[in-house]
Amino acid sequence: MSEEIPEISPEVETLIGKPLYEEETEFDIEMGYVYNTMAAVQNGNPLYWDKAVAQELCGGQIAPPTMLSVWFRPHYWSPGFEGERTALQTHFDLKRMLELPEAIIAGNESIFGVPVRIGDKLKTHQVIKSISDVKNTKVGEGRFWVINVECVNQHGEHVGTDIYTCLGYRRPAK
Amino acid sequence: MSVAEIKGLTVDQIKVGDELPPLTQPVTATTVVLGALAARDWRPMHHDKDFAVNRNGVKDIFINTPNNAAWFERYITDWAGPKGRLGRMKFKMSSSVFPGDEMAMSGKVDNIVTDDTGCCWLELSVAVSVDGKVSTSCQTRIAVPKDENDNPWARKGDDWKP
């Protein structure tokens, strides 16, 4: 790795604006993870705990909107895969291609469409929207990039978009 | 249980400047790990203190972004009730929340608008603070019922404009 943060390469430039990593959820949407999330934040909303309430309000059980990104994270391990598997792979690609070994999610916006229903199969793709010039930040020198993750259900209905603003950086030399 | 038995707000019960009731939550390592695993976030900085300290340069494991969102959702719908339907959330992370911290959640109503489909939207500012310093702030749009017969969850297609 060079000491100077390199210019953005043509290889990276060509990725901006293109749909990347089109994929389906690895399992049908299920209540088990909904209960885990409810328990983790002690959320007693009866919409998720009481089937009669879910039926009356939504015509059946749904997942909380903020769980959108949960459904696209790969299993930690599954047969045929070696090493660590990561969600938001575009983010990790950019870390590598831009030679910025550390990264954090600096901001996140979510837009919620039709509810995600138990039994749904979702599809997603990622789009790099922008990459900044080199910036000096309190954690080190690096670049910000914005990735949109667009999600639809098996009927092609928009269930949501996650917009991630990420900072890839190099820690200052000690 | 039926929906009629559940407490929830309609738009006429809310005004600009209203504050959401504060909520405090002590954070332990279990809080962090439970949240990360529920979100299927296996990254080590959310369960491995050695990695968090030596690779990320922070003092401990810390709450991950999706779990932060889940805490905000719980906080907002505790107040609005189950008919409250989130449309949009925008987060700004300033600092991390670690085991040993106490999260203090706060929020207020910045604006109330009715869109051209008749959907009633609240624009809220909510935040998680630790020791009086905001660690994550969130701008949110949530649809609430116009009256007791309205149900934002029934909206779809062109009638849902988050």
Short mmCIF file of C-alpha atoms in Angstrom, two decimals:
data_model
loop_
_atom_site.label_atom_id
_atom_site.label_comp_id
_atom_site.label_asym_id
_atom_site.label_seq_id
_atom_site.Cartn_x
_atom_site.Cartn_y
_atom_site.Cartn_z
CA MET A 1 0.00 0.00 0.00
CA SER A 2 1.40 3.43 -0.95
CA GLU A 3 1.75 6.16 1.70
CA GLU A 4 -0.35 8.61 -0.30
CA ILE A 5 -4.00 7.76 -0.77
CA PRO A 6 -4.22 7.02 -4.52
CA GLU A 7 -6.49 8.74 -7.04
CA ILE A 8 -9.79 7.01 -7.77
CA SER A 9 -8.99 4.49 -10.51
CA PRO A 10 -10.96 4.14 -13.77
CA GLU A 11 -11.94 0.64 -12.56
CA VAL A 12 -13.67 2.20 -9.55
CA GLU A 13 -15.15 5.07 -11.59
CA THR A 14 -16.93 2.59 -13.87
CA LEU A 15 -18.70 1.00 -10.88
CA ILE A 16 -20.41 4.25 -9.85
CA GLY A 17 -24.13 4.19 -10.67
CA LYS A 18 -24.23 0.51 -11.72
CA PRO A 19 -26.45 -2.11 -10.02
CA LEU A 20 -24.08 -4.42 -8.12
CA TYR A 21 -24.52 -7.62 -6.14
CA GLU A 22 -28.07 -8.41 -7.20
CA GLU A 23 -29.17 -11.16 -4.82
CA GLU A 24 -32.04 -12.80 -2.99
CA THR A 25 -32.47 -13.32 0.72
CA GLU A 26 -30.92 -16.63 1.82
CA PHE A 27 -34.09 -17.65 3.67
CA ASP A 28 -37.77 -16.69 3.67
CA ILE A 29 -38.57 -13.90 6.11
CA GLU A 30 -39.35 -15.50 9.46
CA MET A 31 -40.63 -14.52 12.89
CA GLY A 32 -37.67 -15.94 14.83
CA TYR A 33 -35.45 -13.02 13.96
CA VAL A 34 -38.31 -10.59 14.58
CA TYR A 35 -38.61 -11.93 18.14
CA ASN A 36 -34.81 -11.70 18.59
CA THR A 37 -34.89 -8.06 17.57
CA MET A 38 -37.91 -7.29 19.75
CA ALA A 39 -36.15 -8.92 22.70
CA ALA A 40 -32.84 -7.15 22.07
CA VAL A 41 -34.49 -3.74 22.41
CA GLN A 42 -37.32 -4.77 24.75
CA ASN A 43 -39.93 -3.69 22.20
CA GLY A 44 -43.41 -4.73 23.34
CA ASN A 45 -45.28 -3.43 20.26
CA PRO A 46 -48.32 -5.79 20.00
CA LEU A 47 -48.18 -5.49 16.22
CA TYR A 48 -45.29 -7.96 16.36
CA TRP A 49 -46.30 -10.05 19.39
CA ASP A 50 -50.04 -10.49 18.83
CA LYS A 51 -51.22 -12.22 15.65
CA ALA A 52 -54.75 -10.80 15.99
CA VAL A 53 -53.42 -7.25 16.08
CA ALA A 54 -51.15 -7.94 13.10
CA GLN A 55 -54.09 -9.38 11.19
CA GLU A 56 -56.32 -6.42 11.96
CA LEU A 57 -53.74 -3.74 11.11
CA CYS A 58 -51.69 -5.36 8.35
CA GLY A 59 -53.59 -8.41 7.16
CA GLY A 60 -51.00 -10.72 8.73
CA GLN A 61 -47.67 -10.78 10.52
CA ILE A 62 -45.01 -8.38 9.33
CA ALA A 63 -41.42 -7.52 10.29
CA PRO A 64 -40.46 -4.14 11.80
CA PRO A 65 -39.37 -1.70 9.10
CA THR A 66 -35.97 -1.12 10.71
CA MET A 67 -35.11 -4.80 10.18
CA LEU A 68 -34.79 -4.26 6.42
CA SER A 69 -31.01 -4.68 6.33
CA VAL A 70 -31.17 -7.75 8.59
CA TRP A 71 -32.63 -9.93 5.83
CA PHE A 72 -29.70 -9.44 3.50
CA ARG A 73 -26.84 -10.25 5.82
CA PRO A 74 -25.37 -13.59 4.82
CA HIS A 75 -25.00 -16.50 7.20
CA TYR A 76 -21.67 -16.34 9.01
CA TRP A 77 -20.88 -19.66 7.39
CA SER A 78 -22.63 -21.90 4.89
CA PRO A 79 -21.50 -24.92 2.86
CA GLY A 80 -19.19 -24.06 0.00
CA PHE A 81 -18.02 -20.72 1.34
CA GLU A 82 -14.60 -20.09 2.83
CA GLY A 83 -13.63 -17.26 5.17
CA GLU A 84 -15.71 -14.39 6.42
CA ARG A 85 -18.84 -13.50 4.46
CA THR A 86 -19.91 -9.88 4.60
CA ALA A 87 -23.02 -7.83 3.92
CA LEU A 88 -22.75 -4.60 1.94
CA GLN A 89 -19.98 -6.17 -0.11
CA THR A 90 -19.61 -3.03 -2.23
CA HIS A 91 -18.39 -1.21 0.88
CA PHE A 92 -15.66 -3.79 1.43
CA ASP A 93 -14.76 -3.72 -2.26
CA LEU A 94 -14.28 0.04 -2.05
CA LYS A 95 -12.11 -0.28 1.07
CA ARG A 96 -9.83 -2.62 -0.87
CA MET A 97 -9.87 -0.80 -4.20
CA LEU A 98 -9.32 2.62 -2.61
CA GLU A 99 -6.59 1.22 -0.30
CA LEU A 100 -8.35 2.36 2.88
CA PRO A 101 -8.05 -0.46 5.43
CA GLU A 102 -10.37 0.90 8.13
CA ALA A 103 -13.95 1.97 7.66
CA ILE A 104 -17.01 3.04 9.60
CA ILE A 105 -20.61 3.74 8.70
CA ALA A 106 -20.84 7.51 9.21
CA GLY A 107 -24.51 7.91 8.38
CA ASN A 108 -27.50 5.87 7.34
CA GLU A 109 -30.90 6.77 5.89
CA SER A 110 -33.69 4.28 5.44
CA ILE A 111 -36.84 4.70 3.38
CA PHE A 112 -39.58 2.16 4.04
CA GLY A 113 -42.02 0.94 1.39
CA VAL A 114 -44.58 -1.86 1.63
CA PRO A 115 -44.25 -3.92 4.83
CA VAL A 116 -42.02 -7.00 4.77
CA ARG A 117 -44.29 -9.97 5.46
CA ILE A 118 -43.47 -13.28 7.07
CA GLY A 119 -42.74 -15.72 4.23
CA ASP A 120 -41.59 -13.02 1.80
CA LYS A 121 -38.54 -13.51 -0.42
CA LEU A 122 -36.70 -10.26 -1.01
CA LYS A 123 -34.29 -9.16 -3.70
CA THR A 124 -31.69 -6.46 -3.47
CA HIS A 125 -28.96 -4.69 -5.35
CA GLN A 126 -26.35 -2.11 -4.35
CA VAL A 127 -25.47 1.12 -6.17
CA ILE A 128 -22.45 3.34 -5.49
CA LYS A 129 -23.85 6.86 -5.65
CA SER A 130 -20.70 8.89 -4.98
CA ILE A 131 -17.10 8.86 -3.71
CA SER A 132 -15.60 11.99 -2.16
CA ASP A 133 -12.23 13.63 -2.51
CA VAL A 134 -9.67 12.79 0.19
CA LYS A 135 -10.69 14.29 3.55
CA ASN A 136 -8.94 14.73 6.88
CA THR A 137 -11.13 13.44 9.71
CA LYS A 138 -10.65 12.92 13.43
CA VAL A 139 -10.02 9.18 12.89
CA GLY A 140 -7.63 9.63 9.97
CA GLU A 141 -7.33 10.56 6.30
CA GLY A 142 -9.77 8.94 3.93
CA ARG A 143 -12.78 9.21 1.64
CA PHE A 144 -16.54 9.17 2.15
CA TRP A 145 -18.71 7.09 -0.16
CA VAL A 146 -22.48 6.65 -0.48
CA ILE A 147 -24.06 3.28 -1.30
CA ASN A 148 -27.80 2.74 -1.89
CA VAL A 149 -29.24 -0.70 -1.19
CA GLU A 150 -32.56 -1.09 -3.03
CA CYS A 151 -34.93 -3.86 -1.93
CA VAL A 152 -38.08 -5.33 -3.49
CA ASN A 153 -40.31 -8.26 -2.58
CA GLN A 154 -41.30 -11.28 -4.70
CA HIS A 155 -44.07 -9.18 -6.29
CA GLY A 156 -41.59 -6.51 -7.37
CA GLU A 157 -42.94 -4.04 -4.79
CA HIS A 158 -40.45 -1.64 -3.23
CA VAL A 159 -39.98 -2.62 0.41
CA GLY A 160 -37.26 -0.12 1.15
CA THR A 161 -33.97 1.56 0.44
CA ASP A 162 -31.01 1.84 2.78
CA ILE A 163 -28.61 4.66 2.02
CA TYR A 164 -25.20 4.28 3.67
CA THR A 165 -22.64 7.05 4.00
CA CYS A 166 -19.32 5.35 4.78
CA LEU A 167 -15.90 6.62 5.71
CA GLY A 168 -12.90 4.57 4.63
CA TYR A 169 -9.70 5.76 6.25
CA ARG A 170 -6.13 5.10 7.35
CA ARG A 171 -5.32 5.44 11.01
CA PRO A 172 -2.65 8.10 11.64
CA ALA A 173 0.85 6.67 12.16
CA LYS A 174 1.76 6.55 15.88
CA MET B 1 -56.28 -8.48 21.84
CA SER B 2 -57.94 -6.10 19.38
CA VAL B 3 -56.52 -2.85 18.07
CA ALA B 4 -59.30 -0.90 19.81
CA GLU B 5 -57.93 -2.02 23.18
CA ILE B 6 -54.45 -0.63 22.48
CA LYS B 7 -53.36 2.89 23.38
CA GLY B 8 -52.10 4.94 20.46
CA LEU B 9 -52.01 8.52 19.27
CA THR B 10 -54.05 10.17 16.54
CA VAL B 11 -52.74 13.30 14.86
CA ASP B 12 -55.17 15.62 16.67
CA GLN B 13 -53.55 14.61 19.99
CA ILE B 14 -50.10 15.81 18.87
CA LYS B 15 -48.70 19.30 18.35
CA VAL B 16 -45.41 20.73 17.12
CA GLY B 17 -42.95 21.01 19.99
CA ASP B 18 -44.33 18.03 21.91
CA GLU B 19 -41.60 16.01 23.55
CA LEU B 20 -41.52 12.24 23.63
CA PRO B 21 -41.22 10.78 27.14
CA PRO B 22 -37.54 10.18 27.98
CA LEU B 23 -36.27 6.62 28.09
CA THR B 24 -33.06 5.44 29.72
CA GLN B 25 -31.42 2.09 29.21
CA PRO B 26 -28.24 0.79 30.83
CA VAL B 27 -25.97 -0.87 28.28
CA THR B 28 -24.08 -4.06 29.03
CA ALA B 29 -21.98 -6.32 26.84
CA THR B 30 -25.10 -8.47 26.55
CA THR B 31 -27.08 -5.49 25.19
CA VAL B 32 -24.46 -5.00 22.47
CA VAL B 33 -24.09 -8.67 21.55
CA LEU B 34 -27.85 -9.39 21.62
CA GLY B 35 -28.47 -6.46 19.29
CA ALA B 36 -25.69 -7.42 16.89
CA LEU B 37 -26.73 -11.06 16.65
CA ALA B 38 -30.43 -10.19 16.27
CA ALA B 39 -29.36 -8.02 13.33
CA ARG B 40 -27.25 -10.86 11.91
CA ASP B 41 -24.24 -8.57 12.21
CA TRP B 42 -21.32 -10.90 12.83
CA ARG B 43 -18.61 -8.24 12.59
CA PRO B 44 -16.16 -8.68 15.49
CA MET B 45 -16.24 -5.11 16.81
CA HIS B 46 -19.72 -5.89 18.11
CA HIS B 47 -18.75 -8.97 20.13
CA ASP B 48 -14.93 -9.15 20.41
CA LYS B 49 -13.43 -6.56 22.75
CA ASP B 50 -9.87 -7.36 21.70
CA PHE B 51 -10.72 -6.65 18.05
CA ALA B 52 -12.63 -3.47 18.93
CA VAL B 53 -9.74 -2.10 20.99
CA ASN B 54 -6.81 -3.15 18.85
CA ARG B 55 -8.26 -2.86 15.34
CA ASN B 56 -10.86 -0.15 15.67
CA GLY B 57 -9.02 1.83 18.31
CA VAL B 58 -12.06 2.21 20.55
CA LYS B 59 -12.46 1.32 24.22
CA ASP B 60 -14.81 -1.67 23.91
CA ILE B 61 -17.38 -3.40 21.71
CA PHE B 62 -20.14 -1.00 20.66
CA ILE B 63 -23.78 -0.99 19.55
CA ASN B 64 -24.16 -1.53 15.80
CA THR B 65 -26.14 0.70 13.45
CA PRO B 66 -29.12 -1.63 12.79
CA ASN B 67 -29.57 -2.16 16.52
CA ASN B 68 -29.44 1.59 17.03
CA ALA B 69 -32.29 1.84 14.50
CA ALA B 70 -34.25 -0.84 16.36
CA TRP B 71 -33.88 1.11 19.62
CA PHE B 72 -35.20 4.25 17.88
CA GLU B 73 -38.12 2.33 16.39
CA ARG B 74 -39.03 0.93 19.80
CA TYR B 75 -38.76 4.40 21.38
CA ILE B 76 -40.96 6.06 18.74
CA THR B 77 -43.67 3.39 18.56
CA ASP B 78 -43.81 3.08 22.37
CA TRP B 79 -45.07 6.67 22.16
CA ALA B 80 -47.08 6.65 18.93
CA GLY B 81 -48.64 3.20 19.30
CA PRO B 82 -48.80 0.27 16.88
CA LYS B 83 -50.66 2.21 14.17
CA GLY B 84 -47.60 4.48 13.86
CA ARG B 85 -45.85 3.50 10.63
CA LEU B 86 -42.29 4.60 9.98
CA GLY B 87 -41.65 6.10 6.56
CA ARG B 88 -38.10 7.33 6.74
CA MET B 89 -35.21 7.53 9.21
CA LYS B 90 -31.95 9.39 8.79
CA PHE B 91 -29.17 8.79 11.28
CA LYS B 92 -26.12 10.75 12.19
CA MET B 93 -23.62 8.84 14.28
CA SER B 94 -21.28 11.03 16.32
CA SER B 95 -19.90 8.55 18.81
CA SER B 96 -20.39 4.94 19.83
CA VAL B 97 -22.33 3.46 22.75
CA PHE B 98 -20.35 1.02 24.89
CA PRO B 99 -21.02 -1.39 27.75
CA GLY B 100 -21.21 0.61 30.97
CA ASP B 101 -22.91 3.56 29.26
CA GLU B 102 -26.48 4.56 29.97
CA MET B 103 -28.42 5.45 26.83
CA ALA B 104 -30.80 8.37 27.30
CA MET B 105 -33.35 8.64 24.50
CA SER B 106 -35.16 11.88 23.80
CA GLY B 107 -37.30 13.23 21.00
CA LYS B 108 -39.59 16.00 19.88
CA VAL B 109 -42.12 16.79 17.19
CA ASP B 110 -40.62 19.22 14.64
CA ASN B 111 -43.46 19.34 12.16
CA ILE B 112 -46.85 17.86 11.30
CA VAL B 113 -47.93 17.64 7.68
CA THR B 114 -50.75 16.03 5.72
CA ASP B 115 -49.71 14.93 2.24
CA ASP B 116 -51.86 15.07 -0.90
CA THR B 117 -53.20 11.56 -0.21
CA GLY B 118 -54.45 12.58 3.24
CA CYS B 119 -51.68 10.72 5.11
CA CYS B 120 -50.72 12.48 8.35
CA TRP B 121 -46.96 12.67 8.90
CA LEU B 122 -44.97 13.64 11.94
CA GLU B 123 -41.41 14.82 11.51
CA LEU B 124 -39.48 13.95 14.65
CA SER B 125 -35.99 14.58 15.95
CA VAL B 126 -34.86 11.80 18.24
CA ALA B 127 -31.50 11.17 19.82
CA VAL B 128 -29.50 8.79 21.96
CA SER B 129 -27.22 10.54 24.43
CA VAL B 130 -24.61 9.28 26.84
CA ASP B 131 -23.55 11.51 29.75
CA GLY B 132 -25.43 14.41 28.16
CA LYS B 133 -23.63 14.12 24.81
CA VAL B 134 -25.57 13.05 21.70
CA SER B 135 -24.08 9.87 20.27
CA THR B 136 -26.66 9.29 17.51
CA SER B 137 -29.34 11.63 16.24
CA CYS B 138 -32.18 10.64 13.95
CA GLN B 139 -34.61 12.58 11.79
CA THR B 140 -37.75 10.53 11.26
CA ARG B 141 -41.01 10.66 9.35
CA ILE B 142 -43.77 8.55 10.85
CA ALA B 143 -47.35 8.27 9.63
CA VAL B 144 -49.99 8.37 12.37
CA PRO B 145 -53.75 7.91 12.07
CA LYS B 146 -55.95 10.92 11.28
CA ASP B 147 -58.61 9.51 13.61
CA GLU B 148 -59.40 6.22 15.32
CA ASN B 149 -60.74 4.73 12.07
CA ASP B 150 -57.61 5.52 10.05
CA ASN B 151 -54.82 2.98 9.63
CA PRO B 152 -51.54 4.09 8.00
CA TRP B 153 -50.55 0.43 7.50
CA ALA B 154 -53.41 0.07 4.98
CA ARG B 155 -51.72 2.54 2.61
CA LYS B 156 -49.89 1.25 -0.43
CA GLY B 157 -48.90 2.22 -3.95
CA ASP B 158 -49.44 5.92 -4.65
CA ASP B 159 -51.07 6.38 -1.24
CA TRP B 160 -47.75 5.73 0.55
CA LYS B 161 -45.21 8.51 0.07
CA PRO B 162 -42.52 8.12 2.72
#
